[in-house]
Every structure is written in structure tokens, then in C-alpha cells.
């Protein structure tokens, strides 16, 4: 049983890393597509080996620590970022259980009762990586980036959490598997369109993606919190961002878009295992769709200014999410009275 | 609007000193600004100049007139044909050379193409500085077509060294005309695509409106010209105030802004691109027949075949190349509407083979003086946008 879980953890970990690696390729190809360019096409067929070449480059570069930097924290920063990014994948149900060798294998590392809280919690810890790294660099631009990152994350987590509360109120459970199972009849996005929009915007902000990429905005802060980083430490920061994107897309797909559910999954009359595998494919299809939207937005929109970002977070998204929560509660009460 | 745009006089606590430049990616060149910052807010800025000062005015005192053209390339290198042609016209004014109508119209076409290229770079870079990279790549494809036209006419792309004193080195080739026609036909649609990405984009408008404003009065006091002055609402344009090279023949509008902020500067440049297209269309449709240079053998290099077969041509060739052309004594000031504003040449000649003194009136030098005032009390992001929307080019700033 434990061995089974260990193998599954390794598989999920490997897939997460692989997808994060290839997201860099995907990002560059999407950017090239949107900008009338070719994109990477030298390493391997269609440039498919480009991420490996990039990773190799990162490993072989000089691992440089500025003399004025706080050495221990400087190394710790990217570590925290990477660690928290990798941890969040544990509670995502990647698919329904598979029935193999006479037993059920759950396609989820841990079905924690408080899965959603776990994810929100770990994402919040992720900001420490950026903060610590930016502060320890002893560079004013890095510090600006770190301060921007922390204030941005704190303000957007609130709206994110409140928009999730509405979903939790509807499902009555914090377990992600439970939330997915309840979406068998209809995806949550039908009942919570505003909540989905708020969550989506906040997810962009949490991943430091455009139009909220202020912590690293290269035109003002020269890379922000990772200005002083090089080699694989820089790679960790970039990797963490892509893993966060992947996990965000996975959370959006599971919480609002039915996770591994797909239309007519029971009516087709296929064997349970095939349905499970198709469910995994459906989940990944949804995830990649949202990843594409993330990239699409990045290469289309300008970024906000710092004060406008705060304005949007505190004065628009948080009130909107509270109204959404209250309305959801009201409707649920009404439903009990009327039906 | 938010109160932080007002001047910032009470400061509590410690200020951070931040170097914006000289190797900061947002400065698009080599400038240094020593910013005193209270959090993200700029309390004061101290600009430093001279990082790429190449002593062009002194260099020009040791060079024959025709050899000064390549120096002018390196002023505002985003629109070097305007600089080249402006210099040629200055020398023509001093020497009293009249150029044919065809040369004037050819010059107008080239200068307006250069203005489009200059404004395209400036506006797409404003986009990049707000974080929208895509418009930049779209417009660089169009700028590439303009550069291919330069290449067709003079063989160079960035530092063009285009034209000669008295005209052009060669006429528009059929290939050039083909490229120009297809550009005029296809560019407007591509340009509107770029507009639709930025012009009415809510985030872009929020970012640029009220960012780095300057009043018309302050701008005039500093000596602003060009799009940056027009953005404040003053309709001063050298092409209309002192028409040169036949600009009086064309029908075009001078766009003006209201507030002199980044958005107005962006919009003025956008509209000027459309007006430049109108001018090019008019000039191209009415392009007179005739020679591509004035009949001034003492100034204009003869054809190579002539040089090899004709004694007089050989003598003129020798004298021109050695810089021994007859230049009268005198002082002239000539200005053109450069990509960035009034680009003036103040030339004093003592009749020798080189200028006695040459001064470039470089608009960027003037804009940069106003920069600290414009960004005081603004956020760091605004400072970057203000810099790029003023289109301060390091080469022109330092000369």
C-alpha cells in the first residue's frame, strides 16, 4: 500500500516537473504564435528538446551568490518557492480510481479532508520564497519586487479565499475529491460564474502572471525578486512559477469545471477503467485549456501599476467576492424554504 | 484622479536611493537617473547625461561638409534619414542650392517614412513598458518594411547616410516603388490592429492617463517641440510654421493633445503616423518627373561613367571627395521636424572646407531637462513610461 503511494507520488512529481518544463516550451510557442514569430525550432524536431537544452544550460551556469547577499536565505528562497509549488499537487484528484490487480488505486496522493485549505495554505507559503529571496539579494530592485509580491499575494489571497468559500458552502465539504464528485450533475461554474471569474483573476495574481507580473516586471524592476539570481536557483524560481500555473489551472478545472468529469461519461457504457483514464485525459485537457488562456492573457494585456493592482484587489474583487458569498448563502436558504 | 500625482512635499522616514540606469533595461539607451524614493514613490530625480557623448559638434569642425552626414545618422538613430536630409538642406541653404521639385517630394516621402518608423518604435515601446510585448512585434515587422525601403534606396538600414547635398544618390528604383506601394496598401490595416491592442485598452489607459504630465506653459518654457509639445495642446509643427522641402503643398492635420501626459503623447504619435501616411500618399501620387538631384556639379558627385570619360567630371569628383567645394561665408539656422521635435542645425561657415562651428539643436536634450520635474511624486512605473513616451534617444541626447 505504501509502496503503491510512493510510486504514485513519484509519478505525480515527475509529471508535474515534466509539464512545468514543457510549459516553458508551450509558453514560447504560444507567444510566437500570437506574435507572428516562429518560436524555438532548433533543438530537436519542432524545437521539442529546447526545454532540456535550457535546463542543461541552467545547470552548467555559474552558481553565483553576490557577496553582499545573505547567503543562507539567498539559497533558501528558491528552495521554498520550489518546495511549496511541488507540494500543492498532492491533494488534486487526477482521476477517478483505477481498478487494477484486484484493488482500487486512487489517482490522488492524499484525499485530505481540508484539501482546499491545504492548497490555499501552501500557496500562501510560496510567497515566502519570493520575499526571502528578494530580501536576501541585498538589491533595491529585488526588494521592490519582493515587497510587491508579498503585498500582491496577501491582497489577492483574500478575494481568492472568499470566492472559494461560496463553492465550499454549496458543496459542504473542503475535500477536493468530494467537490469533484458533487459536480457530476453540473459543473460549479454554472452556479458560481462570478466566483470563477474572481478565482481566475486571483489565480493569475497568485502565479505572478501578466497582467499581475509586477514582482518581476522586467521593464521597471529588471526581473524584480530574481534580479540577482543565476543558474539553477533562477531556474527554481521560474520553475516554481510554471508549476504554480499548472496547479492553478488544475484547481480551477477541479473546483469549477468538474475535474475529471466529462459529459456523457456514464452513458457511453465503457469499462470503469477506461472511463477513469478518459477522465484523466479530460482533466488534462481542461488544464491545458486554462494554461493556454493564461498565456493568451499574458501576451495580450499590459500590466497594472502597483496602486491600480491594490485598488482592483481591495476595492473591486474583495467586495465582489463577499457579495457573491452572501448571495450564495441567501439562495441556499431560499432553496431550503421553497423546495 | 488620485492625489499622489500632486507634488510631494512631506516625507517621513528614510529615503532609498535607486539608480535608474545607466544599464537599466527600461532606459532604452544609456541614461542615469539617481532617484530618491519613498517606497515606490519618487521624491526627487537627478539625471546624469554624457554616457555616450561623442563630441559630434567638435568632430564636425574637422570634416568636410559631406562627411558630416554620417555623424547626423547617429543623433536620433530611429529616424536617421530626417537628420541626414535636414543636414543636406542646411548646407543647401548656406550654398544657395535650389533642388528640383522631384527631389523635394522624394525627400518628403523618405522623411515621412522615417517619421512613421520613429513613432512606431516609440509607441510600441510604450506598449512594451506597460508589459504588452505583442504590439511591439507586430509593429517591428512594419518598421522592417520601411528599413527595406531605405536599403533599396541607399544600401543601409539603421545609419542610413541617405542622400547627397543637392539630391539623392539614385532615383527610386522600380523595386522601391513596388515596396512603397505595398506598404501604403497594407500598413493601415496592420496599424489599426496595433491600435486595437492598446488605444482603448482599459489597463493601458489607466496606466498612461495622468502619467508624467507637463503643462503647455512649462513645456514651452523648457523649449519642447514636436509630439511632446503638441501633446500639451500647442499646435507647433515646423512643417507648417516654416515649410521646407515642399511641405506647403500637402494637406495634413496637426494633432494636439490636452493634458500632455503619456497617453496624449501616445495618441499624438498615433495620429501623426496616419497623417504621415496621407502626406506620403499625396507626395507619391503627385511625384513630378525629372532629375533626382539638382544641377550643381560643384557639389553633387558626378556619375562614375562620367568621371572615367569626362575631364570636368573627374575634376569635380576629385574636388568634392577632397572636400574642396565652394562654400560661402555665413551663418544659417535650418530646422526640420524630426521624429522627436524641432531638429535644428546652426551652421557658421568661414568659407573654409569645414564648418567653423556647427550646433545641433537636439530636442531630446531639452526633453531630458524636464524629466525630473515630470516624474516627481510619481511611481516608479510612471517614470519608466514617461521616459519611453518622451522618446528620449540617448544618441540625440548626448550627441
XYZ file of C-alpha atoms in Angstrom:
738
model
C 0.000 0.000 0.000
C 2.740 2.431 0.960
C 4.841 1.353 -1.995
C 1.896 1.993 -4.242
C 1.529 5.511 -2.851
C 5.253 6.144 -3.142
C 5.198 5.139 -6.784
C 2.189 7.325 -7.383
C 3.843 10.278 -5.636
C 6.897 9.811 -7.816
C 4.741 9.648 -10.919
C 2.839 12.813 -9.987
C 6.072 14.565 -9.087
C 7.640 13.526 -12.367
C 4.614 14.580 -14.361
C 4.484 17.936 -12.578
C 8.137 18.612 -13.323
C 7.813 17.405 -16.893
C 4.787 19.571 -17.508
C 6.453 22.575 -15.910
C 9.475 22.021 -18.140
C 7.382 21.737 -21.239
C 5.230 24.677 -20.227
C 8.242 26.878 -20.957
C 8.256 25.433 -24.459
C 4.490 25.788 -24.719
C 4.690 29.377 -23.495
C 7.274 30.282 -26.090
C 5.352 28.598 -28.865
C 2.110 30.309 -27.840
C 3.928 33.637 -27.647
C 5.405 33.029 -31.073
C 2.002 32.094 -32.444
C 0.425 35.238 -31.050
C 3.271 37.454 -32.194
C 3.703 36.166 -35.747
C 7.026 34.571 -34.923
C 8.446 31.080 -35.274
C 9.485 30.323 -31.715
C 12.052 27.717 -30.676
C 12.647 25.298 -33.541
C 16.347 24.396 -33.453
C 16.731 21.761 -30.736
C 15.125 18.572 -31.940
C 12.006 18.266 -34.123
C 9.841 21.408 -33.710
C 12.296 22.502 -31.026
C 10.918 19.859 -28.669
C 14.264 19.404 -26.943
C 14.509 23.107 -26.167
C 13.402 22.773 -22.508
C 16.077 20.131 -21.942
C 18.683 22.373 -23.515
C 17.515 25.225 -21.300
C 17.663 23.058 -18.206
C 21.154 21.910 -19.177
C 22.226 25.496 -19.635
C 20.841 26.397 -16.221
C 22.741 23.585 -14.549
C 26.055 24.465 -16.152
C 25.942 28.180 -15.447
C 27.966 29.608 -12.614
C 26.074 29.410 -9.346
C 26.704 32.935 -8.232
C 25.923 34.393 -4.818
C 26.515 38.149 -4.515
C 28.992 38.962 -1.763
C 26.579 41.354 -0.076
C 23.752 38.834 -0.089
C 22.533 36.931 2.966
C 23.923 33.606 1.838
C 21.706 31.146 3.693
C 18.468 32.956 2.931
C 19.570 33.588 -0.624
C 19.743 29.832 -1.133
C 16.625 29.174 0.923
C 14.416 31.493 -1.178
C 14.218 29.478 -4.387
C 14.072 26.311 -2.284
C 10.902 27.433 -0.527
C 9.358 28.556 -3.791
C 10.045 25.216 -5.450
C 9.078 23.126 -2.426
C 5.692 24.752 -1.907
C 4.954 24.647 -5.616
C 5.605 20.903 -5.732
C 3.601 20.181 -2.578
C 0.290 21.537 -3.804
C -0.169 18.803 -6.384
C -0.712 16.248 -3.612
C -4.394 16.864 -2.989
C -5.555 17.250 -6.554
C -7.620 14.230 -7.644
C -6.107 13.493 -11.024
C -8.785 10.988 -11.877
C -11.302 8.519 -10.540
C -9.815 5.352 -9.037
C -8.373 2.685 -11.300
C -9.278 -0.952 -10.716
C -6.083 -2.920 -11.261
C -4.777 -6.269 -9.915
C -7.896 -6.749 -7.849
C -7.776 -3.486 -5.956
C -8.731 0.151 -6.299
C -5.902 2.554 -6.901
C -6.870 6.090 -6.085
C -5.490 8.647 -8.501
C -4.905 11.139 -5.723
C -1.903 11.281 -3.437
C -3.863 12.268 -0.367
C -7.590 12.723 -0.019
C -7.288 15.243 2.784
C -10.498 16.466 4.397
C -9.274 20.005 4.171
C -7.845 19.795 0.647
C -8.814 23.298 -0.382
C -7.412 24.809 2.788
C -4.233 22.846 2.229
C -3.814 24.309 -1.245
C -4.570 27.877 -0.185
C -2.201 27.466 2.739
C 0.679 26.149 0.672
C 0.225 28.783 -1.990
C 0.472 31.405 0.748
C 3.722 29.919 1.976
C 5.023 30.180 -1.574
C 5.282 33.932 -1.248
C 7.922 33.478 1.440
C 10.267 32.099 -1.182
C 9.957 35.266 -3.220
C 10.096 37.521 -0.179
C 13.098 35.826 1.366
C 14.904 35.590 -1.951
C 14.237 39.199 -2.849
C 15.251 40.490 0.542
C 18.376 38.349 0.804
C 19.658 39.546 -2.576
C 20.505 42.899 -0.985
C 19.445 44.694 -4.138
C 16.933 47.506 -4.083
C 15.164 46.340 -7.193
C 14.868 42.835 -5.745
C 13.487 44.319 -2.572
C 10.895 46.266 -4.538
C 9.941 43.061 -6.292
C 9.704 41.167 -3.009
C 7.549 43.859 -1.393
C 5.284 43.989 -4.408
C 4.990 40.211 -4.439
C 4.088 39.951 -0.781
C 1.512 42.728 -0.766
C 0.018 41.441 -4.006
C -0.281 37.887 -2.718
C -1.783 38.937 0.589
C -4.440 41.099 -1.009
C -5.386 38.621 -3.687
C -5.489 35.627 -1.410
C -8.392 37.208 0.457
C -10.590 37.514 -2.598
C -9.467 34.064 -3.717
C -10.389 32.513 -0.387
C -13.769 34.231 -0.216
C -14.655 33.154 -3.747
C -13.789 29.583 -2.724
C -15.975 29.862 0.389
C -19.030 30.225 -1.835
C -18.112 26.932 -3.516
C -17.454 25.287 -0.170
C -20.834 26.473 1.099
C -22.506 24.803 -1.850
C -20.636 21.548 -1.603
C -20.492 21.451 2.178
C -17.014 19.945 2.104
C -13.407 21.052 1.931
C -12.269 17.798 0.389
C -11.454 18.299 -3.239
C -12.498 14.790 -4.211
C -15.875 15.454 -2.611
C -16.230 18.741 -4.506
C -15.422 16.977 -7.764
C -17.851 14.134 -7.104
C -20.659 16.603 -6.464
C -20.100 18.155 -9.865
C -21.309 15.024 -11.598
C -24.633 16.656 -12.468
C -23.336 20.079 -13.303
C -20.105 21.941 -13.076
C -19.741 24.524 -10.335
C -19.047 27.231 -12.877
C -22.751 27.163 -13.785
C -23.730 28.062 -10.230
C -20.708 30.222 -9.462
C -19.771 32.204 -12.593
C -18.730 35.289 -10.619
C -16.819 33.167 -8.149
C -14.998 31.531 -11.045
C -14.051 34.887 -12.564
C -12.754 36.189 -9.243
C -10.853 32.998 -8.629
C -9.368 33.081 -12.107
C -8.160 36.672 -11.753
C -6.724 35.905 -8.337
C -5.021 32.812 -9.699
C -3.266 34.978 -12.277
C -2.150 37.275 -9.482
C -1.026 34.369 -7.302
C 1.143 32.986 -10.076
C 2.633 36.427 -10.764
C 1.408 36.172 -14.315
C 0.646 39.128 -16.546
C -1.224 41.422 -16.096
C -0.146 40.969 -12.480
C 3.536 40.250 -13.054
C 4.645 43.296 -11.116
C 7.072 41.476 -8.803
C 9.316 40.613 -11.721
C 8.315 43.167 -14.317
C 11.456 43.427 -16.351
C 10.913 46.942 -17.665
C 10.820 48.553 -14.253
C 12.498 46.166 -11.865
C 14.871 44.323 -14.203
C 13.453 40.973 -13.140
C 12.421 42.069 -9.653
C 12.986 39.498 -6.943
C 15.162 37.258 -9.126
C 17.443 40.000 -10.469
C 20.453 38.669 -8.588
C 19.764 35.008 -9.212
C 21.530 32.907 -11.775
C 21.973 29.265 -12.625
C 19.520 26.699 -11.282
C 18.446 28.973 -8.432
C 16.922 31.218 -11.055
C 15.638 28.078 -12.708
C 13.867 27.121 -9.475
C 12.033 30.437 -9.350
C 10.967 30.160 -12.963
C 10.064 26.509 -12.499
C 8.027 27.303 -9.411
C 6.074 29.852 -11.402
C 5.229 27.302 -14.060
C 4.325 24.642 -11.535
C 2.091 27.169 -9.786
C 0.437 27.907 -13.088
C -0.118 24.230 -13.675
C -1.574 23.719 -10.201
C -3.759 26.813 -10.513
C -5.148 25.542 -13.775
C -5.703 22.163 -12.123
C -7.543 23.749 -9.182
C -9.704 25.822 -11.499
C -10.521 22.715 -13.517
C -11.331 20.609 -10.476
C -13.198 23.150 -8.394
C -15.157 24.907 -11.117
C -15.066 22.700 -14.185
C -15.886 19.264 -12.898
C -12.355 17.897 -12.583
C -12.160 14.511 -14.255
C -15.821 14.520 -15.131
C -16.724 14.851 -18.766
C -20.134 14.915 -20.443
C -21.888 11.579 -21.022
C -19.245 9.636 -19.081
C -21.813 7.135 -17.791
C -23.976 6.949 -20.896
C -21.149 5.628 -23.085
C -21.182 2.329 -21.284
C -17.425 1.866 -21.272
C -15.492 -0.190 -18.721
C -14.794 1.697 -15.478
C -11.036 1.769 -16.007
C -11.382 3.288 -19.468
C -13.761 5.908 -18.095
C -11.202 6.701 -15.401
C -8.428 7.093 -17.909
C -10.629 9.211 -20.164
C -11.396 11.294 -17.078
C -7.694 11.883 -16.534
C -7.400 12.929 -20.159
C -10.406 15.235 -19.778
C -8.851 16.844 -16.709
C -5.583 17.435 -18.510
C -7.440 18.848 -21.496
C -9.161 21.333 -19.208
C -5.867 22.158 -17.524
C -4.153 22.827 -20.821
C -7.020 24.967 -21.971
C -6.609 27.181 -18.910
C -2.856 27.245 -19.314
C -3.372 28.467 -22.847
C -5.719 31.173 -21.557
C -3.080 32.205 -19.013
C -0.554 32.604 -21.802
C -3.003 34.245 -24.121
C -3.683 36.882 -21.470
C -0.007 37.368 -20.803
C 0.795 38.123 -24.408
C -2.194 40.388 -24.936
C -2.646 42.662 -21.956
C -0.419 45.350 -20.486
C 0.314 45.079 -16.797
C -1.227 47.078 -13.988
C 0.510 49.694 -11.989
C 1.140 48.844 -8.357
C -1.569 51.096 -6.902
C -4.098 50.007 -9.514
C -3.385 46.417 -8.604
C -4.146 47.130 -4.960
C -7.207 49.091 -5.996
C -8.526 46.190 -8.030
C -7.793 43.712 -5.282
C -9.211 45.557 -2.285
C -11.903 47.748 -3.783
C -13.282 45.548 -6.537
C -12.525 41.869 -6.092
C -12.967 41.551 -2.324
C -16.346 43.376 -2.178
C -17.475 41.435 -5.221
C -16.476 38.121 -3.687
C -18.209 38.993 -0.408
C -21.394 39.895 -2.286
C -21.086 36.635 -4.175
C -20.693 34.729 -0.918
C -23.687 36.452 0.697
C -25.850 35.906 -2.361
C -24.873 32.250 -2.471
C -25.842 31.890 1.176
C -29.122 33.665 0.552
C -30.012 31.446 -2.351
C -29.187 28.353 -0.362
C -31.533 29.492 2.438
C -34.246 30.340 -0.058
C -33.844 26.955 -1.652
C -34.393 25.263 1.691
C -37.527 27.288 2.373
C -39.098 26.981 -1.054
C -38.296 23.463 -2.150
C -7.829 61.433 -10.073
C -5.763 60.092 -7.199
C -3.955 62.640 -5.134
C -0.482 61.171 -5.480
C 0.131 62.976 -8.748
C 0.254 66.210 -6.827
C 3.600 67.384 -5.674
C 5.118 65.554 -2.835
C 6.475 67.729 -0.084
C 6.209 65.984 3.256
C 8.369 62.929 3.606
C 8.607 60.804 6.709
C 11.282 58.286 7.389
C 14.209 57.181 5.347
C 14.525 57.556 1.604
C 16.028 54.941 -0.658
C 18.445 55.993 -3.358
C 17.935 53.987 -6.509
C 19.952 54.149 -9.680
C 17.664 54.084 -12.682
C 20.320 53.403 -15.257
C 22.775 53.616 -16.863
C 22.268 49.916 -17.611
C 18.614 49.657 -16.714
C 16.625 47.940 -19.477
C 13.831 50.497 -19.383
C 16.013 53.441 -20.235
C 16.419 52.294 -23.866
C 19.862 53.785 -24.042
C 22.462 54.966 -21.629
C 20.981 57.402 -19.153
C 21.353 57.565 -15.459
C 18.775 58.852 -13.032
C 19.535 58.928 -9.349
C 16.129 58.593 -7.777
C 15.311 59.323 -4.176
C 12.428 57.065 -3.396
C 9.931 56.793 -0.591
C 8.654 53.283 -1.145
C 7.551 53.194 -4.773
C 7.174 56.946 -4.984
C 9.810 59.184 -6.475
C 10.655 62.111 -4.242
C 13.346 63.589 -6.426
C 15.302 62.631 -9.503
C 18.700 63.724 -10.624
C 19.532 62.979 -14.251
C 23.052 62.448 -15.489
C 23.973 62.859 -19.121
C 27.032 62.259 -21.203
C 27.330 58.473 -21.212
C 27.557 58.327 -24.986
C 28.806 61.794 -25.704
C 30.900 61.581 -28.859
C 31.713 65.260 -29.370
C 29.874 65.425 -32.669
C 29.905 69.205 -32.824
C 33.672 69.253 -32.413
C 34.115 66.377 -34.856
C 32.111 68.335 -37.388
C 34.609 71.178 -37.238
C 37.269 68.890 -38.691
C 35.254 67.373 -41.503
C 34.263 68.474 -44.995
C 30.553 69.146 -45.281
C 29.570 65.919 -46.998
C 31.375 63.876 -44.351
C 29.168 65.302 -41.610
C 26.134 63.373 -42.895
C 27.185 60.081 -41.243
C 27.537 61.940 -37.944
C 23.934 63.069 -38.136
C 22.880 59.434 -38.549
C 23.956 58.817 -35.018
C 21.859 61.539 -33.427
C 18.355 60.132 -33.389
C 19.103 56.753 -34.886
C 15.420 55.822 -35.023
C 14.833 58.332 -37.802
C 18.257 58.968 -39.284
C 17.013 59.909 -42.799
C 15.389 63.037 -41.348
C 18.700 64.010 -39.754
C 20.609 63.372 -42.992
C 18.208 65.279 -45.168
C 17.977 68.111 -42.654
C 21.745 68.466 -42.796
C 21.754 68.423 -46.606
C 19.125 71.138 -46.654
C 21.144 73.223 -44.196
C 24.165 73.113 -46.488
C 21.948 73.821 -49.478
C 20.558 76.860 -47.689
C 24.081 78.111 -46.978
C 25.303 77.447 -50.516
C 22.089 78.695 -52.102
C 21.284 75.490 -53.949
C 17.776 75.053 -55.321
C 16.670 71.455 -55.649
C 14.091 70.275 -58.190
C 10.532 69.592 -57.111
C 11.071 65.871 -57.582
C 13.898 65.855 -55.045
C 11.719 67.755 -52.595
C 8.919 65.229 -52.928
C 11.302 62.291 -52.715
C 12.692 63.806 -49.538
C 9.217 64.245 -48.125
C 8.438 60.591 -48.795
C 11.642 59.413 -47.132
C 11.300 61.757 -44.187
C 7.713 60.767 -43.553
C 8.636 57.084 -43.756
C 11.315 57.819 -41.178
C 8.778 59.607 -39.001
C 6.485 56.596 -39.180
C 9.368 54.304 -38.210
C 10.329 56.593 -35.337
C 6.808 56.888 -33.970
C 6.210 53.165 -34.401
C 9.208 52.370 -32.262
C 8.267 54.919 -29.644
C 4.657 53.827 -29.371
C 5.332 50.133 -29.444
C 7.987 50.611 -26.764
C 5.436 52.405 -24.602
C 3.442 49.214 -25.042
C 6.420 47.101 -24.009
C 6.992 49.222 -20.939
C 3.418 48.657 -19.876
C 4.012 44.931 -20.380
C 2.311 44.373 -23.740
C 5.020 42.902 -25.912
C 2.837 41.695 -28.746
C 2.103 45.058 -30.359
C 5.831 45.675 -30.459
C 6.479 42.575 -32.552
C 3.644 43.490 -34.914
C 4.984 46.968 -35.483
C 8.558 45.811 -35.861
C 7.504 43.842 -38.903
C 6.177 47.053 -40.414
C 9.264 49.004 -39.456
C 11.280 46.299 -41.159
C 9.496 47.109 -44.411
C 10.452 50.767 -44.056
C 14.046 49.730 -43.430
C 13.980 47.573 -46.528
C 12.946 50.626 -48.489
C 15.893 52.596 -47.089
C 18.085 49.686 -48.014
C 16.741 49.735 -51.544
C 17.462 53.438 -51.863
C 20.803 53.835 -50.105
C 22.066 50.382 -49.127
C 21.936 50.933 -45.375
C 19.244 50.342 -42.807
C 19.889 51.975 -39.458
C 22.583 54.564 -40.028
C 21.338 55.394 -43.470
C 23.582 58.247 -44.648
C 20.847 58.765 -47.202
C 21.002 61.316 -49.998
C 23.591 63.875 -51.006
C 23.942 67.614 -50.852
C 21.743 68.570 -53.806
C 19.569 65.499 -54.053
C 19.701 61.742 -53.846
C 22.447 59.380 -54.874
C 19.982 57.485 -57.060
C 16.386 57.647 -58.142
C 13.615 55.486 -56.704
C 14.117 52.060 -58.228
C 11.152 50.022 -59.505
C 11.701 47.708 -56.543
C 11.476 50.642 -54.140
C 8.251 51.798 -55.748
C 6.834 48.291 -55.516
C 7.728 48.111 -51.840
C 6.347 51.555 -51.143
C 3.075 50.743 -52.889
C 2.565 47.523 -50.989
C 3.476 49.287 -47.738
C 0.957 52.058 -48.347
C -1.687 49.481 -49.148
C -1.109 47.043 -46.303
C 0.217 49.174 -43.488
C -3.026 50.956 -42.432
C -4.783 47.677 -41.651
C -1.823 46.344 -39.667
C -1.555 49.628 -37.849
C -5.206 49.545 -36.829
C -4.569 46.052 -35.471
C -1.891 47.536 -33.234
C -4.296 50.313 -32.224
C -6.928 47.841 -31.216
C -4.423 46.226 -28.860
C -3.620 49.417 -26.991
C -5.527 52.579 -27.826
C -8.736 51.785 -25.963
C -7.336 49.109 -23.694
C -8.592 49.861 -20.199
C -5.403 48.807 -18.444
C -3.258 50.733 -20.897
C -5.391 53.859 -20.494
C -5.293 53.606 -16.709
C -1.561 53.237 -16.855
C -0.850 56.139 -19.187
C -3.518 58.788 -18.496
C -2.136 61.314 -15.989
C 1.271 59.639 -16.062
C 4.154 62.100 -16.404
C 2.106 65.166 -17.346
C 3.521 68.572 -18.222
C 1.605 71.781 -18.803
C 1.817 73.704 -22.066
C 3.386 76.630 -20.263
C 6.123 74.564 -18.629
C 6.738 72.711 -21.879
C 7.163 75.968 -23.787
C 9.428 77.339 -21.090
C 11.653 74.315 -21.407
C 11.640 74.630 -25.183
C 9.680 71.494 -26.004
C 8.846 70.902 -29.640
C 7.449 68.064 -31.682
C 4.942 65.476 -30.469
C 5.759 66.132 -26.817
C 4.785 69.791 -27.145
C 1.772 69.000 -29.291
C 0.564 66.574 -26.629
C 0.245 69.548 -24.275
C -2.044 71.294 -26.739
C 0.306 73.644 -28.596
C -0.010 73.194 -32.346
C 3.584 73.975 -33.238
C 4.970 71.973 -36.124
C 7.977 73.066 -38.174
C 6.453 71.514 -41.262
C 3.662 74.095 -41.103
C 5.292 77.028 -39.354
C 8.329 77.159 -41.653
C 7.554 74.816 -44.503
C 10.566 73.231 -46.146
C 11.026 70.738 -48.927
C 7.562 71.469 -50.325
C 5.517 70.612 -47.224
C 3.268 73.571 -48.050
C 1.878 71.532 -50.977
C 0.372 68.843 -48.817
C -2.842 68.638 -46.908
C -2.433 67.256 -43.413
C -3.613 67.809 -39.877
C -1.510 68.532 -36.821
C -2.932 66.502 -33.952
C -2.767 68.032 -30.495
C -3.398 66.581 -27.053
C -4.947 68.059 -23.945
C -3.028 67.175 -20.817
C 0.489 66.496 -22.031
C 0.515 63.122 -20.303
C 1.807 59.816 -21.561
C -1.489 58.857 -23.149
C -1.662 62.152 -25.051
C 1.872 61.712 -26.305
C 0.990 58.207 -27.422
C -2.187 59.360 -29.171
C -0.499 62.323 -30.854
C 2.112 59.985 -32.299
C -0.556 57.524 -33.398
C -2.394 60.262 -35.281
C 0.835 61.610 -36.747
C 1.530 58.210 -38.242
C -1.839 58.393 -40.028
C -1.108 61.924 -41.192
C 2.344 60.901 -42.411
C 0.689 58.221 -44.473
C -1.551 60.874 -46.002
C 1.461 63.010 -46.846
C 3.294 60.082 -48.412
C 0.249 59.207 -50.486
C -0.070 62.777 -51.737
C 3.637 63.105 -52.477
C 3.785 59.757 -54.203
C 0.703 60.432 -56.337
C 1.998 63.837 -57.423
C 5.661 62.881 -57.714
C 6.978 65.164 -60.513
C 9.106 63.815 -63.301
C 12.671 64.982 -63.571
C 16.110 64.538 -62.142
C 16.771 63.106 -58.730
C 19.369 65.770 -57.987
C 19.974 69.452 -58.532
C 22.202 70.507 -61.376
C 25.094 71.603 -59.166
C 28.240 69.903 -60.460
C 30.374 71.643 -57.845
C 28.502 69.914 -55.005
C 26.896 66.788 -56.396
C 29.140 63.833 -57.221
C 29.058 63.004 -60.936
C 28.286 59.512 -62.207
C 31.202 57.093 -62.234
C 30.989 56.692 -66.017
C 31.301 60.436 -66.400
C 34.287 60.501 -64.071
C 36.105 57.932 -66.181
C 35.338 59.587 -69.504
C 34.976 63.282 -68.864
C 37.741 65.625 -67.693
C 35.457 68.112 -65.934
C 33.590 65.408 -64.123
C 36.905 63.984 -62.917
C 37.949 67.380 -61.565
C 34.628 67.867 -59.774
C 34.797 64.355 -58.407
C 38.270 64.993 -57.025
C 37.345 68.335 -55.531
C 34.146 67.059 -53.909
C 35.799 63.988 -52.429
C 38.651 66.094 -51.074
C 36.082 68.483 -49.590
C 37.173 71.456 -51.697
C 33.706 72.692 -52.621
C 32.958 76.411 -52.735
C 31.077 77.243 -49.540
C 30.216 80.881 -48.927
C 30.872 82.649 -45.649
C 27.832 82.995 -43.465
C 25.590 81.797 -40.686
C 22.456 79.760 -41.226
C 19.926 78.145 -38.978
C 17.802 75.471 -40.537
C 15.363 73.224 -38.800
C 13.279 70.243 -39.744
C 10.511 68.485 -37.890
C 12.489 65.484 -36.719
C 10.981 62.326 -35.328
C 11.153 63.873 -31.894
C 10.738 67.560 -32.450
C 12.470 70.512 -33.984
C 15.880 69.324 -35.091
C 17.930 72.396 -35.824
C 21.349 72.938 -37.393
C 23.128 76.173 -36.602
C 25.991 76.411 -39.012
C 28.686 79.075 -39.172
C 30.979 78.964 -42.149
C 34.145 80.988 -42.576
C 34.431 79.896 -46.183
C 36.820 77.064 -45.369
C 36.426 73.420 -46.206
C 34.926 72.618 -42.805
C 32.274 74.383 -40.744
C 33.672 76.980 -38.384
C 31.083 75.921 -35.872
C 28.121 73.599 -36.051
C 25.497 73.245 -33.370
C 22.781 70.645 -33.361
C 19.548 71.698 -31.686
C 18.643 68.310 -30.294
C 15.081 68.023 -28.968
C 15.898 65.062 -26.699
C 18.423 67.150 -24.799
C 15.623 69.561 -23.937
C 13.101 66.883 -23.001
C 15.507 65.272 -20.645
C 15.880 68.523 -18.676
C 12.181 68.388 -17.867
C 12.218 64.724 -16.920
C 12.905 65.133 -13.155
C 10.076 67.630 -12.877
C 7.692 65.363 -14.740
C 8.305 62.296 -12.620
C 8.424 63.969 -9.240
C 5.832 62.399 -6.964
C 5.030 59.684 -9.461
C 5.537 55.961 -9.070
C 8.499 54.103 -10.482
C 6.294 52.603 -13.206
C 5.216 56.078 -14.296
C 8.821 57.196 -14.502
C 9.607 54.401 -16.923
C 6.563 55.181 -19.032
C 7.299 58.902 -19.056
C 10.795 58.211 -20.278
C 9.671 55.985 -23.113
C 6.761 58.192 -24.141
C 9.030 61.224 -24.446
C 11.120 59.094 -26.781
C 14.408 60.329 -25.385
C 17.070 58.767 -27.588
C 20.479 58.552 -25.977
C 22.294 59.319 -29.220
C 20.423 62.547 -29.671
C 20.584 63.495 -26.013
C 24.350 63.323 -25.807
C 25.372 63.902 -29.429
